[in-house]
Short mmCIF file of N, CA, C and O in Angstrom, two decimals:
data_model
loop_
_atom_site.label_atom_id
_atom_site.label_comp_id
_atom_site.label_asym_id
_atom_site.label_seq_id
_atom_site.Cartn_x
_atom_site.Cartn_y
_atom_site.Cartn_z
N MET A 259 21.34 10.41 17.46
CA MET A 259 20.43 9.28 17.55
C MET A 259 19.54 10.06 16.62
O MET A 259 18.96 11.04 16.58
N PRO A 260 19.20 9.20 15.54
CA PRO A 260 18.22 9.56 14.26
C PRO A 260 17.30 9.48 14.60
O PRO A 260 16.30 9.33 15.72
N ARG A 261 16.18 10.60 13.95
CA ARG A 261 14.82 10.78 14.33
C ARG A 261 13.93 9.82 13.92
O ARG A 261 14.37 9.00 13.31
N LYS A 262 12.73 9.39 14.75
CA LYS A 262 11.91 8.45 14.52
C LYS A 262 10.93 8.77 13.15
O LYS A 262 10.66 9.82 12.98
N LYS A 263 11.18 8.01 12.39
CA LYS A 263 10.45 8.01 11.25
C LYS A 263 8.75 8.57 11.19
O LYS A 263 8.14 7.73 12.08
N ARG A 264 8.34 9.37 10.62
CA ARG A 264 6.84 9.40 10.71
C ARG A 264 6.04 8.84 9.55
O ARG A 264 6.81 8.38 8.71
N GLN A 265 4.85 8.32 10.29
CA GLN A 265 4.03 7.64 9.16
C GLN A 265 3.75 8.16 8.04
O GLN A 265 3.23 9.06 8.22
N ARG A 266 3.83 7.34 6.59
CA ARG A 266 3.63 8.21 5.49
C ARG A 266 1.88 7.86 5.20
O ARG A 266 1.79 6.51 5.62
N ARG A 267 1.39 8.81 4.89
CA ARG A 267 0.17 8.67 4.68
C ARG A 267 -0.55 8.25 3.26
O ARG A 267 0.05 8.48 2.32
N LEU A 268 -1.41 7.31 3.68
CA LEU A 268 -1.65 6.41 2.07
C LEU A 268 -3.49 6.71 2.09
O LEU A 268 -4.24 6.87 2.99
N LEU A 269 -3.62 7.04 0.64
CA LEU A 269 -5.15 7.32 0.61
C LEU A 269 -5.95 6.12 0.57
O LEU A 269 -7.19 6.24 1.12
N ALA A 270 -5.66 5.00 -0.03
CA ALA A 270 -6.62 3.74 0.10
C ALA A 270 -5.59 2.45 0.11
O ALA A 270 -4.56 2.55 -0.58
N PRO A 271 -6.32 1.54 0.57
CA PRO A 271 -5.24 -0.05 0.42
C PRO A 271 -5.00 -0.36 -1.13
O PRO A 271 -6.10 0.01 -1.78
N PRO A 272 -4.08 -0.80 -1.38
CA PRO A 272 -4.11 -1.34 -2.78
C PRO A 272 -5.13 -2.58 -3.12
O PRO A 272 -5.43 -3.28 -2.51
N SER A 273 -5.44 -2.76 -4.26
CA SER A 273 -6.37 -3.45 -4.88
C SER A 273 -5.94 -4.99 -5.03
O SER A 273 -6.95 -5.78 -5.02
N VAL A 274 -4.29 -5.14 -4.59
CA VAL A 274 -4.01 -6.34 -4.92
C VAL A 274 -2.99 -6.53 -3.95
O VAL A 274 -2.80 -5.60 -3.21
N LYS A 275 -2.34 -7.88 -3.51
CA LYS A 275 -1.44 -8.22 -2.49
C LYS A 275 -0.01 -8.21 -3.10
O LYS A 275 0.69 -8.32 -2.16
N GLY A 276 0.14 -8.53 -4.30
CA GLY A 276 1.08 -8.85 -5.13
C GLY A 276 1.05 -9.11 -6.42
O GLY A 276 -0.29 -9.40 -6.74
N PHE A 277 2.12 -9.71 -6.88
CA PHE A 277 2.24 -10.15 -8.71
C PHE A 277 2.96 -11.22 -8.29
O PHE A 277 4.17 -11.29 -7.89
N SER A 278 2.61 -12.26 -9.25
CA SER A 278 3.13 -13.55 -9.65
C SER A 278 4.07 -13.37 -10.94
O SER A 278 3.48 -13.23 -11.87
N VAL A 279 5.11 -14.24 -10.79
CA VAL A 279 5.70 -14.39 -12.20
C VAL A 279 5.11 -15.31 -12.87
O VAL A 279 4.60 -16.52 -12.40
N PHE A 280 4.79 -15.08 -14.13
CA PHE A 280 4.09 -16.09 -15.25
C PHE A 280 5.25 -16.79 -15.82
O PHE A 280 6.20 -15.77 -16.55
N GLY A 281 5.41 -18.23 -15.71
CA GLY A 281 6.55 -18.84 -16.40
C GLY A 281 7.63 -19.09 -15.65
O GLY A 281 7.42 -19.30 -14.24
N PRO A 282 8.87 -19.39 -15.90
CA PRO A 282 10.05 -19.78 -14.93
C PRO A 282 10.39 -18.74 -13.90
O PRO A 282 10.65 -17.51 -14.04
N LYS A 283 10.19 -19.36 -12.61
CA LYS A 283 10.60 -18.30 -11.71
C LYS A 283 11.43 -18.75 -10.31
O LYS A 283 11.46 -19.79 -10.25
N ASN A 284 11.80 -18.17 -9.60
CA ASN A 284 12.91 -18.19 -8.65
C ASN A 284 12.05 -18.34 -7.38
O ASN A 284 11.69 -17.28 -6.87
N ARG A 285 11.85 -19.53 -7.16
CA ARG A 285 10.83 -19.82 -5.84
C ARG A 285 11.29 -19.76 -4.75
O ARG A 285 10.79 -19.08 -3.34
N ALA A 286 12.75 -19.08 -4.49
CA ALA A 286 13.70 -19.24 -3.49
C ALA A 286 13.12 -18.21 -2.66
O ALA A 286 13.90 -17.93 -0.98
N GLU A 287 13.22 -17.11 -3.46
CA GLU A 287 12.82 -15.52 -2.77
C GLU A 287 11.64 -14.71 -3.38
O GLU A 287 11.38 -15.03 -4.47
N GLN A 288 11.44 -13.81 -2.26
CA GLN A 288 10.23 -13.01 -2.75
C GLN A 288 10.63 -11.79 -2.67
O GLN A 288 11.41 -11.37 -1.73
N VAL A 289 10.01 -10.77 -3.22
CA VAL A 289 10.42 -9.26 -3.50
C VAL A 289 9.28 -9.00 -2.56
O VAL A 289 8.32 -8.66 -2.91
N VAL A 290 9.51 -8.05 -1.56
CA VAL A 290 8.41 -7.03 -0.65
C VAL A 290 8.67 -5.80 -0.88
O VAL A 290 9.60 -5.08 -0.77
N LEU A 291 7.60 -5.38 -1.19
CA LEU A 291 7.23 -3.76 -1.69
C LEU A 291 6.11 -3.29 -0.81
O LEU A 291 5.18 -4.03 -0.37
N PHE A 292 6.93 -2.58 0.26
CA PHE A 292 6.33 -1.97 1.22
C PHE A 292 5.00 -1.01 0.76
O PHE A 292 5.16 -0.61 -0.12
N PHE A 293 4.12 -0.62 1.41
CA PHE A 293 3.02 -0.04 1.21
C PHE A 293 3.16 1.26 0.75
O PHE A 293 2.49 1.68 -0.34
N GLU A 294 4.12 2.16 1.67
CA GLU A 294 4.48 3.58 0.94
C GLU A 294 5.15 3.41 -0.19
O GLU A 294 5.09 4.37 -1.29
N GLU A 295 6.10 2.16 -0.44
CA GLU A 295 6.57 2.43 -2.00
C GLU A 295 5.42 2.40 -2.98
O GLU A 295 5.51 2.72 -4.11
N TYR A 296 4.30 1.28 -2.93
CA TYR A 296 3.31 1.20 -3.48
C TYR A 296 2.61 2.54 -3.85
O TYR A 296 2.13 2.74 -4.94
N GLU A 297 2.68 3.37 -2.97
CA GLU A 297 1.79 4.54 -3.03
C GLU A 297 2.51 5.36 -3.75
O GLU A 297 1.87 6.19 -4.61
N ALA A 298 3.96 5.23 -3.76
CA ALA A 298 4.62 6.43 -4.42
C ALA A 298 4.84 6.03 -6.11
O ALA A 298 4.38 6.90 -6.54
N ILE A 299 4.71 4.71 -5.91
CA ILE A 299 4.60 4.59 -7.82
C ILE A 299 3.39 4.76 -8.14
O ILE A 299 2.94 5.62 -9.27
N LYS A 300 2.26 4.82 -7.49
CA LYS A 300 0.90 5.04 -7.61
C LYS A 300 0.33 6.29 -7.91
O LYS A 300 0.05 6.70 -9.04
N LEU A 301 1.11 7.17 -7.24
CA LEU A 301 1.03 8.82 -7.39
C LEU A 301 1.78 9.31 -8.22
O LEU A 301 1.13 10.16 -9.39
N LEU A 302 3.08 8.86 -8.39
CA LEU A 302 3.68 9.36 -9.30
C LEU A 302 3.65 8.75 -10.84
O LEU A 302 3.33 9.63 -11.71
N ASP A 303 3.46 7.58 -11.15
CA ASP A 303 3.38 6.79 -12.46
C ASP A 303 2.00 7.05 -12.77
O ASP A 303 1.96 6.89 -14.25
N TYR A 304 0.98 6.33 -12.12
CA TYR A 304 -0.24 6.02 -12.31
C TYR A 304 -1.15 7.50 -12.46
O TYR A 304 -1.81 7.51 -13.32
N ASP A 305 -1.06 7.87 -11.14
CA ASP A 305 -2.02 8.98 -10.82
C ASP A 305 -1.19 10.65 -11.89
O ASP A 305 -1.92 11.44 -11.78
N ASN A 306 0.05 10.33 -12.23
CA ASN A 306 0.76 11.35 -12.94
C ASN A 306 0.99 12.65 -11.88
O ASN A 306 0.75 13.64 -12.51
N LEU A 307 1.13 12.62 -10.81
CA LEU A 307 1.30 13.62 -10.01
C LEU A 307 2.93 14.23 -9.96
O LEU A 307 3.62 13.12 -10.45
N THR A 308 3.21 15.31 -9.79
CA THR A 308 4.33 15.87 -9.63
C THR A 308 5.01 15.25 -8.33
O THR A 308 4.17 14.64 -7.29
N GLN A 309 6.29 15.31 -8.15
CA GLN A 309 6.99 14.32 -6.79
C GLN A 309 6.52 15.68 -5.53
O GLN A 309 5.82 15.26 -4.65
N GLU A 310 6.16 16.99 -6.00
CA GLU A 310 5.77 17.92 -5.00
C GLU A 310 4.50 17.53 -4.18
O GLU A 310 4.16 17.53 -3.41
N GLU A 311 3.69 17.19 -5.50
CA GLU A 311 2.21 16.85 -4.88
C GLU A 311 2.11 15.57 -4.46
O GLU A 311 1.57 15.61 -3.63
N ALA A 312 2.85 14.58 -4.84
CA ALA A 312 2.98 12.96 -4.36
C ALA A 312 3.48 13.31 -2.73
O ALA A 312 2.75 12.75 -1.88
N ALA A 313 4.44 13.84 -2.73
CA ALA A 313 5.05 14.39 -1.29
C ALA A 313 3.81 14.82 -0.09
O ALA A 313 3.73 14.60 0.84
N VAL A 314 3.08 15.83 -0.73
CA VAL A 314 2.30 16.40 0.03
C VAL A 314 0.88 15.44 0.47
O VAL A 314 0.81 15.10 1.65
N CYS A 315 0.62 14.62 -0.56
CA CYS A 315 -0.24 13.67 -0.37
C CYS A 315 -0.05 12.44 0.48
O CYS A 315 -0.73 12.15 1.69
N MET A 316 1.34 12.04 0.57
CA MET A 316 2.15 11.14 1.58
C MET A 316 2.61 12.02 2.84
O MET A 316 2.75 10.93 3.65
N GLU A 317 2.55 13.14 2.99
CA GLU A 317 3.05 14.09 4.11
C GLU A 317 4.46 13.69 4.67
O GLU A 317 4.64 13.29 5.70
N VAL A 318 5.14 13.68 3.38
CA VAL A 318 6.57 13.63 3.60
C VAL A 318 7.31 14.57 2.85
O VAL A 318 6.84 15.35 1.85
N SER A 319 8.47 14.91 3.18
CA SER A 319 9.38 16.00 2.39
C SER A 319 9.51 15.35 0.85
O SER A 319 9.39 13.78 0.64
N ARG A 320 9.89 16.39 0.08
CA ARG A 320 9.97 15.97 -1.36
C ARG A 320 10.97 14.94 -1.69
O ARG A 320 11.26 13.62 -2.36
N PRO A 321 12.44 15.10 -0.76
CA PRO A 321 13.29 14.29 -0.85
C PRO A 321 13.16 13.00 -0.28
O PRO A 321 13.87 11.93 -0.95
N THR A 322 12.46 12.71 0.74
CA THR A 322 12.11 11.50 1.29
C THR A 322 11.06 10.74 0.47
O THR A 322 11.04 9.47 -0.08
N LEU A 323 10.10 11.60 -0.38
CA LEU A 323 9.81 10.87 -1.81
C LEU A 323 10.29 10.02 -2.68
O LEU A 323 10.09 8.92 -2.92
N THR A 324 11.14 10.88 -2.88
CA THR A 324 12.44 10.45 -3.97
C THR A 324 12.95 9.41 -3.50
O THR A 324 13.03 8.47 -4.17
N ARG A 325 13.23 9.41 -2.15
CA ARG A 325 14.06 7.87 -1.74
C ARG A 325 13.27 6.75 -1.56
O ARG A 325 13.59 5.58 -1.91
N ILE A 326 11.98 6.93 -1.15
CA ILE A 326 10.81 5.76 -1.26
C ILE A 326 10.76 5.46 -2.65
O ILE A 326 10.62 4.41 -3.06
N TYR A 327 10.60 6.31 -3.89
CA TYR A 327 10.17 6.22 -4.96
C TYR A 327 11.55 5.27 -5.51
O TYR A 327 11.15 4.02 -6.42
N GLU A 328 12.55 5.54 -5.62
CA GLU A 328 13.50 5.05 -6.06
C GLU A 328 13.61 3.60 -5.46
O GLU A 328 14.03 2.61 -6.15
N ALA A 329 13.43 3.29 -4.04
CA ALA A 329 13.61 1.85 -3.82
C ALA A 329 12.38 1.09 -4.11
O ALA A 329 12.48 -0.23 -4.50
N ALA A 330 11.29 1.60 -4.36
CA ALA A 330 10.06 0.63 -4.77
C ALA A 330 10.53 0.42 -6.51
O ALA A 330 10.43 -0.48 -7.01
N ARG A 331 11.03 1.31 -7.15
CA ARG A 331 11.61 1.17 -8.88
C ARG A 331 12.61 0.01 -8.73
O ARG A 331 12.48 -0.95 -9.48
N ASN A 332 13.57 -0.03 -7.99
CA ASN A 332 14.32 -0.94 -7.68
C ASN A 332 13.81 -2.22 -7.35
O ASN A 332 14.52 -3.32 -8.01
N LYS A 333 13.08 -2.49 -6.37
CA LYS A 333 12.47 -3.76 -5.90
C LYS A 333 11.40 -4.25 -7.24
O LYS A 333 11.38 -5.57 -7.25
N VAL A 334 10.51 -3.38 -7.82
CA VAL A 334 9.70 -3.86 -9.18
C VAL A 334 10.88 -4.36 -10.12
O VAL A 334 10.85 -5.37 -10.81
N ALA A 335 11.80 -3.71 -10.69
CA ALA A 335 12.98 -4.17 -11.53
C ALA A 335 13.76 -5.55 -11.16
O ALA A 335 13.58 -6.35 -11.92
N ARG A 336 14.12 -5.46 -9.85
CA ARG A 336 14.28 -6.68 -9.38
C ARG A 336 13.32 -8.09 -9.54
O ARG A 336 13.93 -9.00 -9.84
N SER A 337 12.37 -7.61 -9.26
CA SER A 337 11.25 -8.80 -9.32
C SER A 337 10.97 -9.25 -11.09
O SER A 337 11.29 -10.30 -11.02
N MET A 338 11.07 -8.28 -11.57
CA MET A 338 11.08 -8.30 -13.36
C MET A 338 12.12 -9.16 -13.63
O MET A 338 12.18 -10.23 -14.12
N VAL A 339 13.49 -8.78 -13.75
CA VAL A 339 14.57 -9.12 -13.94
C VAL A 339 14.89 -10.37 -13.74
O VAL A 339 15.33 -11.39 -13.95
N GLU A 340 14.83 -10.92 -12.09
CA GLU A 340 15.15 -12.17 -11.54
C GLU A 340 14.27 -13.38 -11.31
O GLU A 340 13.98 -14.45 -10.61
N GLY A 341 12.91 -12.77 -12.03
CA GLY A 341 11.83 -13.92 -11.95
C GLY A 341 11.45 -13.75 -10.52
O GLY A 341 10.98 -15.14 -10.17
N LYS A 342 11.17 -12.89 -9.82
CA LYS A 342 10.65 -13.29 -8.34
C LYS A 342 9.52 -12.36 -8.13
O LYS A 342 8.83 -11.62 -8.80
N ASP A 343 8.51 -13.24 -7.23
CA ASP A 343 7.23 -12.84 -7.14
C ASP A 343 7.25 -11.62 -6.19
O ASP A 343 8.40 -11.14 -5.36
N LEU A 344 6.45 -10.33 -6.41
CA LEU A 344 6.36 -9.25 -5.94
C LEU A 344 5.41 -9.10 -4.86
O LEU A 344 4.04 -9.41 -5.10
N LEU A 345 5.58 -8.97 -3.18
CA LEU A 345 4.38 -8.92 -2.31
C LEU A 345 4.45 -7.49 -1.69
O LEU A 345 5.32 -6.83 -1.98
N ILE A 346 3.32 -7.13 -1.47
CA ILE A 346 2.80 -5.63 -1.17
C ILE A 346 2.61 -5.78 0.05
O ILE A 346 1.40 -6.31 0.50
N ARG A 347 3.10 -5.84 1.11
CA ARG A 347 2.94 -5.51 2.67
C ARG A 347 4.00 -4.86 3.61
O ARG A 347 5.06 -4.42 2.85
N GLY A 348 3.82 -4.45 4.88
CA GLY A 348 4.32 -3.70 5.71
C GLY A 348 5.03 -2.60 5.60
O GLY A 348 4.27 -1.94 4.65
N GLY A 349 5.76 -2.12 6.22
CA GLY A 349 6.32 -0.54 6.20
C GLY A 349 5.88 0.14 7.10
O GLY A 349 5.26 -0.25 8.36
N ASN A 350 5.90 1.58 7.14
CA ASN A 350 5.49 2.51 8.09
C ASN A 350 4.72 3.52 7.42
O ASN A 350 4.84 4.48 6.90
N PHE A 351 3.28 3.33 7.50
CA PHE A 351 1.93 4.10 6.93
C PHE A 351 0.77 3.89 7.93
O PHE A 351 0.78 3.26 8.97
N GLN A 352 0.04 4.90 7.20
CA GLN A 352 -1.32 4.86 8.14
C GLN A 352 -2.24 5.48 6.78
O GLN A 352 -1.68 5.96 6.03
N PHE A 353 -3.59 4.58 6.94
CA PHE A 353 -4.70 5.26 5.94
C PHE A 353 -5.08 6.48 6.23
O PHE A 353 -4.98 6.81 7.36
N ASP A 354 -5.19 7.23 5.26
CA ASP A 354 -6.03 8.28 5.24
C ASP A 354 -7.52 8.36 6.20
O ASP A 354 -7.93 9.42 6.46
N GLU A 355 -8.25 7.49 5.74
CA GLU A 355 -9.49 7.24 6.37
C GLU A 355 -9.65 5.75 6.72
O GLU A 355 -8.73 4.92 6.68
N ASN A 356 -10.88 5.19 7.43
CA ASN A 356 -10.81 3.94 8.12
C ASN A 356 -11.30 3.06 6.78
O ASN A 356 -12.37 3.42 6.17
N TRP A 357 -10.74 2.07 6.41
CA TRP A 357 -11.36 1.26 5.36
C TRP A 357 -11.28 -0.17 6.08
O TRP A 357 -10.80 -0.52 6.80
N TYR A 358 -12.55 -1.06 5.15
CA TYR A 358 -12.99 -2.03 5.53
C TYR A 358 -13.28 -3.02 4.52
O TYR A 358 -13.16 -2.48 3.44
N ARG A 359 -13.22 -4.36 5.01
CA ARG A 359 -13.16 -5.21 3.76
C ARG A 359 -14.34 -6.15 4.06
O ARG A 359 -14.48 -6.56 5.18
N CYS A 360 -15.51 -6.46 3.11
CA CYS A 360 -16.24 -7.67 3.41
C CYS A 360 -15.76 -8.86 3.56
O CYS A 360 -15.24 -9.46 2.22
N ASN A 361 -15.69 -9.86 4.06
CA ASN A 361 -15.25 -11.05 4.15
C ASN A 361 -16.76 -12.01 3.06
O ASN A 361 -15.86 -13.00 2.40
N ASP A 362 -17.84 -11.28 2.93
CA ASP A 362 -18.44 -12.30 2.15
C ASP A 362 -18.23 -11.89 0.59
O ASP A 362 -18.20 -13.01 -0.39
N CYS A 363 -18.35 -10.78 0.21
CA CYS A 363 -18.07 -10.49 -1.16
C CYS A 363 -16.87 -9.70 -1.53
O CYS A 363 -16.61 -9.26 -2.85
N SER A 364 -15.93 -9.58 -0.81
CA SER A 364 -14.62 -9.16 -0.90
C SER A 364 -14.54 -7.59 -1.35
O SER A 364 -13.71 -7.26 -1.22
N ALA A 365 -15.72 -7.10 -1.09
CA ALA A 365 -15.47 -5.74 -1.43
C ALA A 365 -14.73 -4.79 -0.41
O ALA A 365 -14.59 -4.72 0.84
N LYS A 366 -14.12 -3.90 -0.90
CA LYS A 366 -13.05 -2.86 0.08
C LYS A 366 -13.98 -1.34 -0.12
O LYS A 366 -14.39 -1.06 -0.83
N PHE A 367 -14.21 -0.78 1.05
CA PHE A 367 -15.09 0.41 1.16
C PHE A 367 -14.52 1.43 2.29
O PHE A 367 -13.84 0.59 3.51
N ASN A 368 -15.02 2.63 2.48
CA ASN A 368 -14.36 3.36 3.60
C ASN A 368 -15.68 4.01 4.21
O ASN A 368 -16.45 4.34 3.67
N MET A 369 -15.66 4.13 5.66
CA MET A 369 -16.93 4.88 6.36
C MET A 369 -16.08 5.46 7.57
O MET A 369 -15.03 4.75 7.86
N ALA A 370 -16.85 6.17 8.29
CA ALA A 370 -16.56 6.84 9.56
C ALA A 370 -16.81 5.77 10.63
O ALA A 370 -15.84 5.90 11.72
N ASP A 371 -17.60 5.02 10.41
CA ASP A 371 -18.26 3.80 11.63
C ASP A 371 -18.49 2.59 11.11
O ASP A 371 -18.83 2.46 10.24
N LYS A 372 -17.88 1.92 11.66
CA LYS A 372 -17.74 0.59 11.62
C LYS A 372 -19.12 -0.40 11.64
O LYS A 372 -19.62 -1.52 11.26
N SER A 373 -20.11 0.37 12.41
CA SER A 373 -21.19 -0.02 12.64
C SER A 373 -22.31 -0.45 11.54
O SER A 373 -23.69 -1.33 11.71
N GLU A 374 -22.16 -0.13 10.46
CA GLU A 374 -22.83 -0.23 9.09
C GLU A 374 -22.34 -1.60 8.55
O GLU A 374 -21.44 -1.95 8.84
N ASN A 375 -23.37 -2.05 7.73
CA ASN A 375 -22.99 -3.13 6.88
C ASN A 375 -22.32 -2.78 5.64
O ASN A 375 -22.10 -1.85 5.27
N CYS A 376 -21.76 -4.04 4.75
CA CYS A 376 -21.22 -3.90 3.47
C CYS A 376 -22.15 -2.97 2.67
O CYS A 376 -23.13 -3.52 2.77
N PRO A 377 -22.02 -2.23 1.99
CA PRO A 377 -22.45 -1.18 1.08
C PRO A 377 -23.06 -2.37 0.06
O PRO A 377 -24.07 -1.85 -0.88
N VAL A 378 -22.52 -3.25 -0.49
CA VAL A 378 -22.43 -4.20 -1.43
C VAL A 378 -23.79 -5.07 -1.39
O VAL A 378 -24.65 -5.00 -2.06
N CYS A 379 -23.40 -5.96 -0.40
CA CYS A 379 -24.01 -7.03 0.03
C CYS A 379 -24.93 -7.14 1.47
O CYS A 379 -25.49 -7.95 1.70
N HIS A 380 -24.62 -6.08 2.07
CA HIS A 380 -25.12 -5.89 3.36
C HIS A 380 -24.60 -6.79 4.18
O HIS A 380 -25.43 -6.97 5.52
N SER A 381 -23.79 -7.19 4.10
CA SER A 381 -23.32 -8.32 5.13
C SER A 381 -22.48 -7.66 6.50
O SER A 381 -22.14 -6.35 6.43
N LYS A 382 -22.72 -8.29 7.65
CA LYS A 382 -21.97 -7.70 8.42
C LYS A 382 -20.68 -8.35 9.08
O LYS A 382 -19.99 -7.98 9.79
N LYS A 383 -20.06 -9.14 8.27
CA LYS A 383 -19.01 -9.72 8.52
C LYS A 383 -17.68 -8.81 7.20
O LYS A 383 -17.47 -9.06 6.59
N THR A 384 -17.75 -7.63 8.28
CA THR A 384 -16.35 -6.68 7.95
C THR A 384 -15.17 -6.78 8.62
O THR A 384 -15.41 -7.08 9.89
N ILE A 385 -14.13 -6.55 8.24
CA ILE A 385 -12.93 -6.58 8.89
C ILE A 385 -12.18 -4.96 8.77
O ILE A 385 -12.66 -4.34 7.69
N SER A 386 -11.84 -4.50 9.78
CA SER A 386 -10.88 -3.17 9.47
C SER A 386 -9.51 -3.44 8.56
O SER A 386 -8.74 -4.43 9.26
N LEU A 387 -9.35 -2.67 7.48
CA LEU A 387 -7.87 -3.19 6.90
C LEU A 387 -7.11 -1.84 7.45
O LEU A 387 -5.76 -2.46 7.34
N ASN A 388 -7.43 -1.18 8.02
CA ASN A 388 -6.42 -0.33 8.91
C ASN A 388 -5.73 -1.34 10.17
O ASN A 388 -4.53 -1.31 9.85
N GLU A 389 -6.40 -2.05 10.57
CA GLU A 389 -5.90 -2.82 11.96
C GLU A 389 -5.38 -3.95 11.23
O GLU A 389 -4.09 -4.32 11.67
N TYR A 390 -6.07 -4.60 10.04
CA TYR A 390 -5.34 -5.86 9.23
C TYR A 390 -3.97 -5.60 9.08
O TYR A 390 -3.04 -6.34 8.93
N TYR A 391 -3.70 -4.28 7.99
CA TYR A 391 -2.30 -4.12 7.40
C TYR A 391 -1.31 -3.75 8.47
O TYR A 391 -0.22 -3.91 8.40
N GLN A 392 -1.40 -2.98 9.51
CA GLN A 392 -0.81 -2.80 10.57
C GLN A 392 -0.12 -3.81 11.47
O GLN A 392 0.94 -3.85 11.51
N LYS A 393 -0.94 -4.81 11.49
CA LYS A 393 -0.07 -6.10 12.01
C LYS A 393 0.49 -6.81 11.30
O LYS A 393 1.73 -6.99 11.73
N GLY A 394 0.05 -7.15 9.87
CA GLY A 394 0.74 -7.96 9.07
C GLY A 394 1.65 -7.43 8.32
O GLY A 394 2.56 -8.24 7.77
#
């Protein structure tokens, strides 16, 4: 029986929910990029970390990070070549901190206690992204 997969650690939620194809596209299918795959691309290609450093950030082994990154690259390439929308959702992950989004101004922020208002517009209409993304 295989071991249970440990949750991958994400530093922050992505700023977008996905990407849509400009021009003719195959609407019949969408490619789903898991949150941990997004994080692997972000750490390795955007933040320019080594695989060892990125693996430590995500609390996984280097070979596991390589498998996650390979799957992410394949999905991004498939989306581009086949003209399919790329959605970022799901997976086996946990955020490093408590993240929230304001329903009034759409600002994303982190804090230890939800009792505070939005730091941008001071609205009390905030939702926990940790819970929101774990459900959906």
